[in-house]
């Protein structure tokens, strides 16, 4: 009797509470429609906070791929826990690109 074990990679966890970016702000920053996720709150001591991201930053790319409200969860699911990725964000008038080591997502959405 053979058993097949399928081990799924753990989903990456960024440690932010995401919020929308309104169209006027998006246009003012030169972002494409639907691009950008505002960081409303950081998980204290979480991956984003440890990587240097701040509340109010607007995340535009994770691991080289564009992110927005509609696809943030799927982008993080594509990157495994423990991976270190570049997170591009806009902070005020400055663009930042810290390297963040993702944590492991729990079972909650």
Short mmCIF file of N, CA and C in Angstrom, two decimals:
data_model
loop_
_atom_site.label_atom_id
_atom_site.label_comp_id
_atom_site.label_asym_id
_atom_site.label_seq_id
_atom_site.Cartn_x
_atom_site.Cartn_y
_atom_site.Cartn_z
N UNK A 1 0.85 -1.19 0.00
CA UNK A 1 0.00 0.00 0.00
C UNK A 1 0.89 1.25 0.00
N UNK A 2 0.68 2.09 -1.00
CA UNK A 2 1.50 3.30 -1.12
C UNK A 2 0.71 4.51 -0.66
N UNK A 3 1.40 5.40 0.00
CA UNK A 3 0.76 6.65 0.39
C UNK A 3 1.44 7.78 -0.36
N UNK A 4 0.64 8.64 -0.90
CA UNK A 4 1.16 9.80 -1.60
C UNK A 4 0.99 11.00 -0.67
N UNK A 5 2.08 11.64 -0.37
CA UNK A 5 2.02 12.82 0.49
C UNK A 5 2.27 14.05 -0.36
N UNK A 6 1.34 14.96 -0.31
CA UNK A 6 1.49 16.22 -1.03
C UNK A 6 1.67 17.31 0.01
N UNK A 7 2.81 17.95 -0.05
CA UNK A 7 3.08 19.01 0.90
C UNK A 7 2.97 20.34 0.19
N UNK A 8 2.00 21.14 0.61
CA UNK A 8 1.84 22.47 0.00
C UNK A 8 2.78 23.44 0.69
N UNK A 9 3.34 24.31 -0.10
CA UNK A 9 4.18 25.36 0.48
C UNK A 9 3.30 26.26 1.33
N UNK A 10 3.82 26.69 2.43
CA UNK A 10 3.08 27.60 3.30
C UNK A 10 2.99 28.96 2.61
N UNK A 11 1.80 29.55 2.68
CA UNK A 11 1.60 30.86 2.05
C UNK A 11 2.38 31.93 2.79
N UNK A 12 2.88 32.88 2.01
CA UNK A 12 3.60 34.00 2.60
C UNK A 12 2.68 34.95 3.34
N UNK A 13 3.19 35.51 4.42
CA UNK A 13 2.44 36.44 5.27
C UNK A 13 3.26 37.73 5.37
N UNK A 14 2.64 38.85 4.99
CA UNK A 14 3.35 40.13 4.98
C UNK A 14 3.17 40.88 6.29
N UNK A 15 2.03 40.69 6.95
CA UNK A 15 1.81 41.35 8.23
C UNK A 15 1.31 42.77 8.11
N UNK A 16 0.38 42.98 7.17
CA UNK A 16 -0.24 44.31 7.03
C UNK A 16 -1.75 44.17 7.01
N UNK A 17 -2.42 45.26 7.40
CA UNK A 17 -3.85 45.38 7.14
C UNK A 17 -3.93 46.27 5.91
N UNK A 18 -4.34 45.69 4.76
CA UNK A 18 -4.37 46.47 3.53
C UNK A 18 -5.59 47.37 3.43
N UNK A 19 -5.44 48.44 2.70
CA UNK A 19 -6.56 49.34 2.44
C UNK A 19 -6.52 49.80 1.00
N UNK A 20 -7.63 50.34 0.53
CA UNK A 20 -7.69 50.77 -0.87
C UNK A 20 -6.91 52.07 -1.10
N UNK A 21 -6.53 52.27 -2.35
CA UNK A 21 -5.93 53.53 -2.79
C UNK A 21 -6.95 54.15 -3.75
N UNK A 22 -7.40 55.37 -3.46
CA UNK A 22 -8.43 55.94 -4.34
C UNK A 22 -7.84 56.34 -5.68
N UNK A 23 -8.72 56.43 -6.67
CA UNK A 23 -8.28 56.65 -8.05
C UNK A 23 -7.49 57.95 -8.24
N UNK A 24 -7.88 59.01 -7.53
CA UNK A 24 -7.17 60.28 -7.66
C UNK A 24 -5.74 60.14 -7.14
N UNK A 25 -5.59 59.51 -6.01
CA UNK A 25 -4.25 59.31 -5.43
C UNK A 25 -3.41 58.43 -6.35
N UNK A 26 -4.05 57.37 -6.85
CA UNK A 26 -3.36 56.45 -7.76
C UNK A 26 -2.86 57.20 -9.00
N UNK A 27 -3.71 58.02 -9.58
CA UNK A 27 -3.34 58.79 -10.77
C UNK A 27 -2.21 59.77 -10.45
N UNK A 28 -2.28 60.40 -9.29
CA UNK A 28 -1.25 61.35 -8.88
C UNK A 28 0.11 60.70 -8.69
N UNK A 29 0.11 59.41 -8.37
CA UNK A 29 1.36 58.67 -8.17
C UNK A 29 1.84 57.99 -9.44
N UNK A 30 1.03 58.10 -10.51
CA UNK A 30 1.41 57.48 -11.77
C UNK A 30 1.22 55.97 -11.79
N UNK A 31 0.31 55.48 -10.97
CA UNK A 31 0.05 54.04 -10.91
C UNK A 31 -1.04 53.65 -11.90
N UNK A 32 -0.98 52.42 -12.36
CA UNK A 32 -2.02 51.89 -13.23
C UNK A 32 -3.31 51.71 -12.44
N UNK A 33 -4.42 51.66 -13.14
CA UNK A 33 -5.72 51.42 -12.51
C UNK A 33 -5.67 50.11 -11.74
N UNK A 34 -6.09 50.12 -10.50
CA UNK A 34 -6.11 48.91 -9.69
C UNK A 34 -4.80 48.58 -9.03
N UNK A 35 -3.73 49.34 -9.32
CA UNK A 35 -2.43 49.05 -8.72
C UNK A 35 -2.27 49.80 -7.41
N UNK A 36 -1.64 49.16 -6.45
CA UNK A 36 -1.32 49.80 -5.18
C UNK A 36 -2.24 49.36 -4.06
N UNK A 37 -1.63 49.10 -2.91
CA UNK A 37 -2.36 48.73 -1.69
C UNK A 37 -1.80 49.58 -0.56
N UNK A 38 -2.67 50.32 0.11
CA UNK A 38 -2.22 51.14 1.23
C UNK A 38 -2.03 50.26 2.46
N UNK A 39 -1.00 50.57 3.24
CA UNK A 39 -0.82 49.88 4.52
C UNK A 39 -1.56 50.69 5.58
N UNK A 40 -2.68 50.15 6.04
CA UNK A 40 -3.49 50.81 7.06
C UNK A 40 -2.87 50.57 8.43
N UNK A 41 -2.43 49.33 8.65
CA UNK A 41 -1.83 48.98 9.94
C UNK A 41 -0.82 47.87 9.73
N UNK A 42 0.23 47.89 10.53
CA UNK A 42 1.23 46.83 10.50
C UNK A 42 1.02 45.90 11.69
N UNK A 43 1.28 44.63 11.48
CA UNK A 43 1.30 43.68 12.58
C UNK A 43 2.59 43.97 13.36
N UNK A 44 2.48 44.31 14.67
CA UNK A 44 3.69 44.61 15.43
C UNK A 44 4.68 43.45 15.37
N UNK A 45 5.91 43.74 15.01
CA UNK A 45 6.93 42.71 14.93
C UNK A 45 6.79 41.78 13.74
N UNK A 46 5.83 42.07 12.85
CA UNK A 46 5.58 41.22 11.68
C UNK A 46 6.60 41.47 10.58
N UNK A 47 6.51 40.68 9.52
CA UNK A 47 7.49 40.79 8.43
C UNK A 47 7.62 42.19 7.84
N UNK A 48 6.51 42.85 7.56
CA UNK A 48 6.56 44.19 6.95
C UNK A 48 7.23 45.18 7.89
N UNK A 49 6.87 45.13 9.16
CA UNK A 49 7.46 46.04 10.15
C UNK A 49 8.96 45.78 10.28
N UNK A 50 9.35 44.52 10.35
CA UNK A 50 10.78 44.19 10.46
C UNK A 50 11.55 44.61 9.21
N UNK A 51 10.88 44.59 8.06
CA UNK A 51 11.53 44.96 6.81
C UNK A 51 11.62 46.46 6.59
N UNK A 52 10.97 47.24 7.44
CA UNK A 52 11.08 48.69 7.33
C UNK A 52 9.90 49.38 6.66
N UNK A 53 8.85 48.62 6.32
CA UNK A 53 7.66 49.27 5.77
C UNK A 53 6.95 50.03 6.90
N UNK A 54 6.16 51.03 6.53
CA UNK A 54 5.49 51.87 7.52
C UNK A 54 4.02 52.02 7.18
N UNK A 55 3.21 52.30 8.21
CA UNK A 55 1.80 52.60 7.97
C UNK A 55 1.73 53.83 7.08
N UNK A 56 0.84 53.78 6.09
CA UNK A 56 0.71 54.87 5.13
C UNK A 56 1.46 54.61 3.83
N UNK A 57 2.42 53.67 3.85
CA UNK A 57 3.09 53.31 2.60
C UNK A 57 2.08 52.71 1.63
N UNK A 58 2.34 52.87 0.35
CA UNK A 58 1.50 52.24 -0.67
C UNK A 58 2.35 51.20 -1.39
N UNK A 59 2.03 49.95 -1.18
CA UNK A 59 2.76 48.84 -1.79
C UNK A 59 2.32 48.72 -3.25
N UNK A 60 3.31 48.69 -4.16
CA UNK A 60 3.00 48.62 -5.59
C UNK A 60 3.45 47.31 -6.24
N UNK A 61 4.50 46.69 -5.69
CA UNK A 61 5.01 45.44 -6.26
C UNK A 61 5.55 44.55 -5.15
N UNK A 62 5.36 43.26 -5.33
CA UNK A 62 5.95 42.26 -4.43
C UNK A 62 6.64 41.24 -5.31
N UNK A 63 7.92 41.02 -5.05
CA UNK A 63 8.72 40.04 -5.81
C UNK A 63 8.62 40.29 -7.32
N UNK A 64 8.66 41.58 -7.69
CA UNK A 64 8.67 41.94 -9.10
C UNK A 64 7.33 41.92 -9.80
N UNK A 65 6.25 41.63 -9.05
CA UNK A 65 4.92 41.56 -9.67
C UNK A 65 4.02 42.64 -9.09
N UNK A 66 3.28 43.29 -9.96
CA UNK A 66 2.38 44.36 -9.56
C UNK A 66 1.31 43.84 -8.59
N UNK A 67 0.98 44.66 -7.59
CA UNK A 67 -0.09 44.28 -6.66
C UNK A 67 -1.13 45.38 -6.55
N UNK A 68 -2.34 44.98 -6.24
CA UNK A 68 -3.45 45.87 -6.00
C UNK A 68 -4.44 45.20 -5.07
N UNK A 69 -5.54 45.90 -4.79
CA UNK A 69 -6.55 45.36 -3.87
C UNK A 69 -7.00 43.96 -4.28
N UNK A 70 -7.20 43.78 -5.59
CA UNK A 70 -7.81 42.54 -6.08
C UNK A 70 -6.87 41.34 -6.04
N UNK A 71 -5.55 41.57 -6.06
CA UNK A 71 -4.66 40.42 -6.18
C UNK A 71 -3.60 40.29 -5.09
N UNK A 72 -3.69 41.08 -4.03
CA UNK A 72 -2.67 41.02 -2.98
C UNK A 72 -2.57 39.61 -2.39
N UNK A 73 -3.70 39.02 -2.04
CA UNK A 73 -3.68 37.68 -1.42
C UNK A 73 -3.09 36.64 -2.36
N UNK A 74 -3.45 36.70 -3.64
CA UNK A 74 -2.93 35.71 -4.58
C UNK A 74 -1.43 35.91 -4.81
N UNK A 75 -0.95 37.17 -4.82
CA UNK A 75 0.48 37.42 -4.96
C UNK A 75 1.24 36.82 -3.78
N UNK A 76 0.71 37.01 -2.58
CA UNK A 76 1.38 36.47 -1.39
C UNK A 76 1.34 34.95 -1.38
N UNK A 77 0.27 34.38 -1.93
CA UNK A 77 0.16 32.92 -2.00
C UNK A 77 1.19 32.34 -2.96
N UNK A 78 1.62 33.14 -3.94
CA UNK A 78 2.60 32.67 -4.92
C UNK A 78 4.02 32.66 -4.34
N UNK A 79 4.20 33.38 -3.25
CA UNK A 79 5.51 33.46 -2.61
C UNK A 79 5.44 32.69 -1.31
N UNK A 80 6.32 31.77 -1.11
CA UNK A 80 6.27 30.93 0.07
C UNK A 80 6.77 31.62 1.33
N UNK A 81 6.30 31.13 2.47
CA UNK A 81 6.78 31.62 3.76
C UNK A 81 8.28 31.39 3.85
N UNK A 82 8.95 32.34 4.46
CA UNK A 82 10.39 32.23 4.62
C UNK A 82 11.19 32.81 3.47
N UNK A 83 10.53 33.12 2.35
CA UNK A 83 11.24 33.71 1.22
C UNK A 83 11.46 35.20 1.47
N UNK A 84 12.59 35.70 1.03
CA UNK A 84 12.89 37.12 1.13
C UNK A 84 12.64 37.74 -0.23
N UNK A 85 11.78 38.76 -0.25
CA UNK A 85 11.38 39.38 -1.51
C UNK A 85 11.53 40.90 -1.42
N UNK A 86 11.68 41.51 -2.58
CA UNK A 86 11.67 42.97 -2.63
C UNK A 86 10.22 43.43 -2.65
N UNK A 87 9.92 44.39 -1.78
CA UNK A 87 8.58 44.99 -1.74
C UNK A 87 8.75 46.45 -2.13
N UNK A 88 8.22 46.81 -3.28
CA UNK A 88 8.30 48.22 -3.70
C UNK A 88 7.10 48.97 -3.16
N UNK A 89 7.37 50.15 -2.63
CA UNK A 89 6.31 50.95 -2.03
C UNK A 89 6.60 52.43 -2.25
N UNK A 90 5.56 53.22 -2.09
CA UNK A 90 5.68 54.67 -2.17
C UNK A 90 5.38 55.22 -0.77
N UNK A 91 6.30 56.05 -0.29
CA UNK A 91 6.16 56.68 1.03
C UNK A 91 6.24 58.18 0.80
N UNK A 92 5.09 58.83 0.83
CA UNK A 92 5.09 60.25 0.52
C UNK A 92 5.52 60.46 -0.92
N UNK A 93 6.62 61.20 -1.11
CA UNK A 93 7.15 61.44 -2.45
C UNK A 93 8.34 60.53 -2.77
N UNK A 94 8.59 59.56 -1.90
CA UNK A 94 9.77 58.70 -2.05
C UNK A 94 9.36 57.28 -2.39
N UNK A 95 10.13 56.66 -3.24
CA UNK A 95 9.91 55.24 -3.55
C UNK A 95 10.93 54.44 -2.75
N UNK A 96 10.44 53.43 -2.04
CA UNK A 96 11.31 52.58 -1.24
C UNK A 96 11.17 51.14 -1.72
N UNK A 97 12.20 50.34 -1.48
CA UNK A 97 12.17 48.94 -1.94
C UNK A 97 12.88 48.05 -0.93
N UNK A 98 12.30 47.94 0.28
CA UNK A 98 12.95 47.08 1.27
C UNK A 98 12.83 45.61 0.92
N UNK A 99 13.76 44.82 1.44
CA UNK A 99 13.69 43.36 1.30
C UNK A 99 13.01 42.84 2.55
N UNK A 100 11.97 42.04 2.36
CA UNK A 100 11.15 41.54 3.46
C UNK A 100 11.13 40.02 3.41
N UNK A 101 11.40 39.40 4.56
CA UNK A 101 11.30 37.95 4.66
C UNK A 101 9.89 37.63 5.15
N UNK A 102 9.11 36.97 4.28
CA UNK A 102 7.72 36.70 4.60
C UNK A 102 7.59 35.67 5.71
N UNK A 103 6.57 35.88 6.53
CA UNK A 103 6.25 34.91 7.57
C UNK A 103 5.31 33.86 7.01
N UNK A 104 4.77 33.05 7.89
CA UNK A 104 3.87 31.97 7.48
C UNK A 104 2.44 32.39 7.78
N UNK A 105 1.59 32.32 6.75
CA UNK A 105 0.19 32.69 6.92
C UNK A 105 -0.52 31.63 7.75
N UNK A 106 -1.40 32.09 8.62
CA UNK A 106 -2.21 31.16 9.40
C UNK A 106 -3.38 30.71 8.55
N UNK A 107 -4.25 29.96 9.11
CA UNK A 107 -5.40 29.47 8.35
C UNK A 107 -6.43 30.54 8.05
N UNK A 108 -6.31 31.68 8.70
CA UNK A 108 -7.33 32.72 8.46
C UNK A 108 -7.07 33.41 7.13
N UNK A 109 -8.12 33.97 6.53
CA UNK A 109 -7.93 34.63 5.22
C UNK A 109 -7.11 35.90 5.32
#
